[in-house]
GROMACS .gro file of C-alpha atoms in nm:
model
  302
    1MET     CA    1   5.879   1.086  -6.474
    2ALA     CA    2   5.960   0.955  -6.126
    3GLU     CA    3   5.891   0.588  -6.061
    4LEU     CA    4   5.583   0.522  -5.851
    5LYS     CA    5   5.644   0.383  -5.503
    6LYS     CA    6   5.480   0.043  -5.462
    7VAL     CA    7   5.264  -0.023  -5.157
    8LYS     CA    8   5.056  -0.331  -5.084
    9ALA     CA    9   4.739  -0.270  -4.885
   10SER     CA   10   4.482  -0.534  -4.792
   11MET     CA   11   4.106  -0.517  -4.767
   12MET     CA   12   3.821  -0.747  -4.667
   13ASN     CA   13   3.477  -0.597  -4.737
   14ALA     CA   14   3.383  -0.289  -4.939
   15VAL     CA   15   3.188  -0.129  -4.655
   16HIS     CA   16   3.517  -0.105  -4.464
   17ASP     CA   17   3.744  -0.017  -4.754
   18LEU     CA   18   3.550   0.182  -5.012
   19PRO     CA   19   3.775   0.493  -4.995
   20LEU     CA   20   4.071   0.268  -5.072
   21LEU     CA   21   3.900   0.134  -5.384
   22VAL     CA   22   3.785   0.478  -5.499
   23ALA     CA   23   4.133   0.628  -5.449
   24ARG     CA   24   4.272   0.353  -5.671
   25ASP     CA   25   4.000   0.375  -5.936
   26GLU     CA   26   4.015   0.755  -5.963
   27GLY     CA   27   4.395   0.768  -5.978
   28PHE     CA   28   4.435   0.953  -5.649
   29PHE     CA   29   4.713   0.722  -5.530
   30ARG     CA   30   4.901   0.773  -5.856
   31ASP     CA   31   4.865   1.148  -5.813
   32GLU     CA   32   5.055   1.106  -5.486
   33GLY     CA   33   5.330   0.907  -5.656
   34LEU     CA   34   5.209   0.571  -5.529
   35ASP     CA   35   5.131   0.242  -5.697
   36VAL     CA   36   4.895   0.084  -5.445
   37ASP     CA   37   4.819  -0.284  -5.496
   38ILE     CA   38   4.501  -0.381  -5.310
   39LEU     CA   39   4.494  -0.743  -5.197
   40VAL     CA   40   4.146  -0.879  -5.132
   41THR     CA   41   4.149  -1.111  -4.831
   42PRO     CA   42   3.857  -1.325  -4.707
   43GLY     CA   43   3.595  -1.121  -4.525
   44SER     CA   44   3.276  -1.231  -4.353
   45GLY     CA   45   3.059  -1.007  -4.574
   46GLN     CA   46   3.114  -1.174  -4.911
   47HIS     CA   47   2.836  -1.407  -5.028
   48ASN     CA   48   3.082  -1.693  -5.075
   49SER     CA   49   3.288  -1.628  -4.760
   50ASP     CA   50   3.450  -1.924  -4.592
   51ASP     CA   51   3.586  -1.984  -4.245
   52ARG     CA   52   3.917  -1.808  -4.311
   53ALA     CA   53   3.746  -1.487  -4.198
   54LEU     CA   54   3.591  -1.648  -3.891
   55LYS     CA   55   3.867  -1.835  -3.709
   56ASP     CA   56   3.852  -1.792  -3.330
   57ASP     CA   57   4.223  -1.707  -3.334
   58ILE     CA   58   4.208  -1.375  -3.517
   59PHE     CA   59   4.579  -1.389  -3.595
   60LYS     CA   60   4.514  -1.688  -3.821
   61ARG     CA   61   4.241  -1.520  -4.025
   62GLY     CA   62   4.302  -1.436  -4.388
   63LEU     CA   63   4.394  -1.070  -4.348
   64GLU     CA   64   4.615  -1.132  -4.046
   65ALA     CA   65   4.792  -1.423  -4.212
   66THR     CA   66   4.854  -1.209  -4.521
   67TYR     CA   67   5.013  -0.937  -4.308
   68ASP     CA   68   5.217  -1.179  -4.097
   69GLN     CA   69   5.356  -1.341  -4.412
   70GLY     CA   70   5.470  -1.002  -4.542
   71GLN     CA   71   5.230  -1.000  -4.836
   72CYS     CA   72   5.093  -0.655  -4.747
   73ASP     CA   73   5.226  -0.341  -4.579
   74GLN     CA   74   4.909  -0.182  -4.447
   75PHE     CA   75   4.553  -0.279  -4.347
   76ARG     CA   76   4.241  -0.163  -4.169
   77MET     CA   77   3.983  -0.339  -3.951
   78CYS     CA   78   3.737  -0.252  -3.676
   79GLU     CA   79   3.903  -0.061  -3.394
   80TRP     CA   80   3.887  -0.364  -3.165
   81GLY     CA   81   4.066  -0.587  -3.416
   82ILE     CA   82   4.337  -0.329  -3.481
   83MET     CA   83   4.374  -0.267  -3.107
   84LYS     CA   84   4.415  -0.638  -3.038
   85ARG     CA   85   4.673  -0.674  -3.316
   86ALA     CA   86   4.875  -0.372  -3.201
   87VAL     CA   87   4.861  -0.459  -2.831
   88GLU     CA   88   4.925  -0.831  -2.844
   89THR     CA   89   5.209  -0.821  -3.094
   90ILE     CA   90   5.406  -0.628  -2.833
   91GLN     CA   91   5.400  -0.944  -2.622
   92GLU     CA   92   5.382  -1.213  -2.892
   93LYS     CA   93   5.721  -1.191  -3.058
   94ASN     CA   94   5.630  -1.455  -3.319
   95LEU     CA   95   5.376  -1.214  -3.472
   96ARG     CA   96   5.473  -0.933  -3.707
   97PRO     CA   97   5.447  -0.603  -3.518
   98ALA     CA   98   5.195  -0.340  -3.625
   99LYS     CA   99   5.107   0.001  -3.487
  100ILE     CA  100   4.782   0.196  -3.504
  101VAL     CA  101   4.866   0.469  -3.756
  102ALA     CA  102   4.529   0.642  -3.804
  103LEU     CA  103   4.161   0.655  -3.732
  104GLY     CA  104   4.031   0.528  -4.063
  105SER     CA  105   3.818   0.677  -4.338
  106ALA     CA  106   3.520   0.436  -4.327
  107MET     CA  107   3.251   0.448  -4.060
  108SER     CA  108   3.108   0.107  -4.143
  109SER     CA  109   2.733   0.063  -4.098
  110PHE     CA  110   2.606  -0.213  -3.868
  111ALA     CA  111   2.255  -0.298  -3.753
  112ILE     CA  112   2.076  -0.551  -3.536
  113VAL     CA  113   1.806  -0.703  -3.753
  114VAL     CA  114   1.523  -0.926  -3.632
  115ASP     CA  115   1.277  -1.166  -3.787
  116PRO     CA  116   0.958  -0.961  -3.852
  117ARG     CA  117   0.758  -1.248  -3.700
  118SER     CA  118   0.955  -1.233  -3.374
  119GLY     CA  119   0.745  -0.969  -3.199
  120ILE     CA  120   1.063  -0.776  -3.118
  121TYR     CA  121   1.041  -0.401  -3.168
  122GLU     CA  122   1.298  -0.248  -2.933
  123PRO     CA  123   1.648  -0.329  -2.799
  124GLU     CA  124   1.519  -0.405  -2.448
  125GLN     CA  125   1.332  -0.705  -2.587
  126LEU     CA  126   1.667  -0.863  -2.675
  127LYS     CA  127   1.743  -0.926  -2.306
  128ASN     CA  128   1.893  -1.277  -2.287
  129VAL     CA  129   1.810  -1.334  -2.655
  130PRO     CA  130   2.107  -1.473  -2.852
  131ILE     CA  131   2.216  -1.229  -3.123
  132ALA     CA  132   2.394  -1.389  -3.418
  133VAL     CA  133   2.744  -1.253  -3.478
  134SER     CA  134   3.073  -1.372  -3.614
  135GLN     CA  135   3.265  -1.374  -3.290
  136TYR     CA  136   3.556  -1.131  -3.249
  137ASN     CA  137   3.463  -0.947  -3.570
  138GLY     CA  138   3.319  -0.598  -3.610
  139SER     CA  139   2.964  -0.735  -3.593
  140HIS     CA  140   3.040  -0.864  -3.241
  141PHE     CA  141   3.222  -0.551  -3.125
  142THR     CA  142   2.957  -0.309  -3.256
  143MET     CA  143   2.666  -0.518  -3.127
  144LEU     CA  144   2.807  -0.498  -2.774
  145LYS     CA  145   2.849  -0.121  -2.811
  146MET     CA  146   2.486  -0.084  -2.918
  147MET     CA  147   2.330  -0.319  -2.666
  148GLU     CA  148   2.514  -0.219  -2.349
  149GLY     CA  149   2.320   0.109  -2.350
  150PHE     CA  150   1.990  -0.078  -2.315
  151ILE     CA  151   2.041  -0.396  -2.114
  152LYS     CA  152   2.284  -0.525  -1.852
  153ARG     CA  153   2.613  -0.674  -1.960
  154ASP     CA  154   2.524  -1.026  -1.844
  155GLU     CA  155   2.195  -1.006  -2.034
  156ILE     CA  156   2.371  -0.962  -2.369
  157LYS     CA  157   2.393  -1.303  -2.536
  158ILE     CA  158   2.566  -1.402  -2.858
  159ALA     CA  159   2.531  -1.689  -3.099
  160ASN     CA  160   2.787  -1.784  -3.361
  161HIS     CA  161   2.605  -1.812  -3.692
  162GLY     CA  162   2.886  -1.771  -3.941
  163THR     CA  163   2.910  -1.516  -4.220
  164HIS     CA  164   2.679  -1.222  -4.280
  165ARG     CA  165   2.487  -1.417  -4.542
  166GLN     CA  166   2.445  -1.713  -4.307
  167ARG     CA  167   2.329  -1.484  -4.025
  168MET     CA  168   2.085  -1.300  -4.248
  169GLU     CA  169   1.941  -1.629  -4.370
  170ALA     CA  170   1.918  -1.759  -4.013
  171VAL     CA  171   1.710  -1.454  -3.913
  172MET     CA  172   1.482  -1.464  -4.215
  173SER     CA  173   1.419  -1.839  -4.175
  174GLY     CA  174   1.336  -1.800  -3.806
  175ASN     CA  175   1.632  -2.006  -3.685
  176VAL     CA  176   1.755  -1.711  -3.479
  177LYS     CA  177   1.561  -1.407  -3.358
  178ALA     CA  178   1.826  -1.142  -3.418
  179ALA     CA  179   2.154  -1.090  -3.600
  180SER     CA  180   2.420  -0.823  -3.622
  181LEU     CA  181   2.474  -0.735  -3.989
  182GLN     CA  182   2.681  -0.488  -4.189
  183GLU     CA  183   2.599  -0.339  -4.526
  184PRO     CA  184   2.512  -0.464  -4.785
  185TRP     CA  185   2.346  -0.737  -4.579
  186ILE     CA  186   2.130  -0.489  -4.387
  187SER     CA  187   1.983  -0.380  -4.721
  188VAL     CA  188   1.935  -0.744  -4.826
  189ALA     CA  189   1.757  -0.827  -4.500
  190GLU     CA  190   1.532  -0.522  -4.530
  191ALA     CA  191   1.445  -0.613  -4.888
  192GLN     CA  192   1.332  -0.953  -4.756
  193GLY     CA  193   1.122  -0.801  -4.477
  194GLY     CA  194   1.374  -0.791  -4.192
  195ARG     CA  195   1.320  -0.531  -3.919
  196VAL     CA  196   1.608  -0.306  -3.807
  197ILE     CA  197   1.596  -0.257  -3.429
  198ILE     CA  198   1.905  -0.043  -3.379
  199GLU     CA  199   2.199   0.060  -3.594
  200SER     CA  200   2.529   0.238  -3.560
  201HIS     CA  201   2.847   0.329  -3.743
  202SER     CA  202   3.173   0.166  -3.642
  203THR     CA  203   3.488   0.350  -3.744
  204ARG     CA  204   3.779   0.155  -3.887
  205ALA     CA  205   4.131   0.198  -3.756
  206GLU     CA  206   4.439   0.170  -3.978
  207ALA     CA  207   4.754  -0.027  -3.900
  208ALA     CA  208   5.096  -0.063  -4.054
  209GLY     CA  209   5.437  -0.205  -3.979
  210ASP     CA  210   5.743   0.008  -3.907
  211GLU     CA  211   5.863  -0.053  -4.263
  212LEU     CA  212   5.599   0.186  -4.404
  213ASP     CA  213   5.730   0.539  -4.344
  214GLY     CA  214   5.530   0.843  -4.236
  215PRO     CA  215   5.549   1.039  -4.565
  216THR     CA  216   5.418   0.738  -4.759
  217LEU     CA  217   5.132   0.691  -4.515
  218ALA     CA  218   5.053   1.062  -4.543
  219LYS     CA  219   5.024   1.026  -4.920
  220MET     CA  220   4.791   0.728  -4.880
  221PHE     CA  221   4.572   0.919  -4.637
  222ARG     CA  222   4.557   1.227  -4.862
  223ALA     CA  223   4.442   1.006  -5.150
  224GLN     CA  224   4.176   0.848  -4.930
  225ALA     CA  225   4.063   1.195  -4.818
  226ARG     CA  226   4.002   1.288  -5.182
  227ALA     CA  227   3.807   0.967  -5.228
  228VAL     CA  228   3.596   1.055  -4.925
  229GLU     CA  229   3.499   1.385  -5.085
  230LEU     CA  230   3.356   1.197  -5.383
  231LEU     CA  231   3.177   0.942  -5.168
  232GLU     CA  232   3.018   1.203  -4.945
  233LYS     CA  233   2.884   1.385  -5.251
  234ASP     CA  234   2.743   1.072  -5.415
  235PRO     CA  235   2.832   0.712  -5.326
  236ALA     CA  236   2.599   0.564  -5.590
  237PRO     CA  237   2.866   0.521  -5.863
  238TYR     CA  238   3.056   0.290  -5.628
  239ALA     CA  239   2.758   0.096  -5.485
  240HIS     CA  240   2.843  -0.192  -5.718
  241TYR     CA  241   3.137  -0.285  -5.494
  242LEU     CA  242   2.900  -0.359  -5.206
  243ALA     CA  243   2.620  -0.508  -5.416
  244ARG     CA  244   2.845  -0.765  -5.580
  245GLU     CA  245   2.932  -0.907  -5.237
  246THR     CA  246   2.571  -1.033  -5.216
  247GLY     CA  247   2.609  -1.266  -5.514
  248GLY     CA  248   2.310  -1.121  -5.698
  249LEU     CA  249   2.073  -1.082  -5.401
  250LEU     CA  250   2.095  -0.703  -5.428
  251GLN     CA  251   2.139  -0.471  -5.724
  252PRO     CA  252   2.349  -0.154  -5.682
  253HIS     CA  253   2.044   0.075  -5.698
  254GLU     CA  254   1.883  -0.122  -5.413
  255LEU     CA  255   2.165  -0.050  -5.167
  256GLN     CA  256   2.064   0.198  -4.899
  257THR     CA  257   2.358   0.429  -4.975
  258TRP     CA  258   2.244   0.683  -4.714
  259ARG     CA  259   2.395   0.447  -4.457
  260LEU     CA  260   2.746   0.490  -4.598
  261LEU     CA  261   2.957   0.738  -4.404
  262HIS     CA  262   3.317   0.839  -4.464
  263ALA     CA  263   3.568   1.095  -4.339
  264ALA     CA  264   3.932   1.174  -4.401
  265PRO     CA  265   4.179   0.965  -4.196
  266GLN     CA  266   4.275   1.134  -3.869
  267PRO     CA  267   4.551   1.094  -3.610
  268TYR     CA  268   4.465   0.837  -3.344
  269THR     CA  269   4.437   1.043  -3.026
  270ARG     CA  270   4.533   0.947  -2.673
  271GLU     CA  271   4.172   0.996  -2.562
  272ARG     CA  272   4.049   0.762  -2.834
  273PHE     CA  273   4.310   0.504  -2.736
  274ASP     CA  274   4.219   0.522  -2.366
  275ASP     CA  275   3.847   0.484  -2.434
  276THR     CA  276   3.877   0.200  -2.686
  277TYR     CA  277   4.155   0.009  -2.514
  278ASN     CA  278   3.991   0.021  -2.171
  279TRP     CA  279   3.664  -0.094  -2.326
  280THR     CA  280   3.830  -0.394  -2.494
  281VAL     CA  281   4.003  -0.490  -2.169
  282LYS     CA  282   3.669  -0.463  -1.985
  283TRP     CA  283   3.517  -0.715  -2.226
  284ASN     CA  284   3.826  -0.944  -2.203
  285MET     CA  285   3.896  -0.889  -2.571
  286THR     CA  286   4.263  -0.813  -2.529
  287VAL     CA  287   4.535  -0.810  -2.266
  288PRO     CA  288   4.601  -0.533  -2.012
  289GLY     CA  289   4.925  -0.339  -1.978
  290ALA     CA  290   4.955  -0.160  -2.313
  291THR     CA  291   5.027   0.212  -2.343
  292TYR     CA  292   4.948   0.478  -2.600
  293GLU     CA  293   5.322   0.519  -2.661
  294ASN     CA  294   5.389   0.155  -2.754
  295THR     CA  295   5.067   0.100  -2.950
  296VAL     CA  296   5.005   0.415  -3.155
  297ASP     CA  297   5.230   0.588  -3.409
  298ASN     CA  298   5.086   0.896  -3.583
  299ARG     CA  299   5.394   0.931  -3.801
  300ALA     CA  300   5.188   1.035  -4.105
  301TRP     CA  301   5.123   1.369  -3.935
  302GLU     CA  302   5.475   1.436  -3.805
   0.00000   0.00000   0.00000
């Protein structure tokens, strides 16, 4: 029997990485000849999260530090985070390079939730109202995407209120009128009476260093695609991964699993790059001057 190839992949929160966990649990990586070690790094969605997931310098956050130190080979984040990493490491030579290698398999669910006592019922009522986010995380990126269709750019306001648990508690206690939350914290807020004003899915992007070859990435993506098939049929058997991030505030059967959406990893297209990169530059989230050629590498499909 051939020896399994070892790969170290990192994850933060289950809503972003569930296909990775399912592919491991069901033996799909092993079927591809891979021994994938999943390193759990600090994410803002865990009930006991700390500030390692919230540093203003994203390159010093837990997942980024893990990658820079060579402890993992491959990772996924919101498209903005992956774009920033891939673009800015071209210029910052002290950071470990990474390329965008796929559009990921998780379409993470995000929602803007308000205090039911706030009198807010529609996105337009959030004009100039601070919305709690963890800045420069997916909750920030996706909130902007949702809100810019309803109010002017300079009317969108943010407030830093820490982790998802801290934001949810701030809304439900009346300390802030609105917060951007991901699952399972949307379900927790709803269970406590929170009102969802608007919600959206936010697709992950996948990144890797040059050391991880195309055929190995292809095997990883095939395994994740098989996991997606299971999740799309019935995510309930895996709801415990999300529920446990709430520290007992939500039981697996209480998770609104209909919000979970997954698809097989896909090549990262030039059109997708142009749209996402130009949007991040517009919001001053990354630096100008990058190209599709020096940022994206679809080697898993070559």
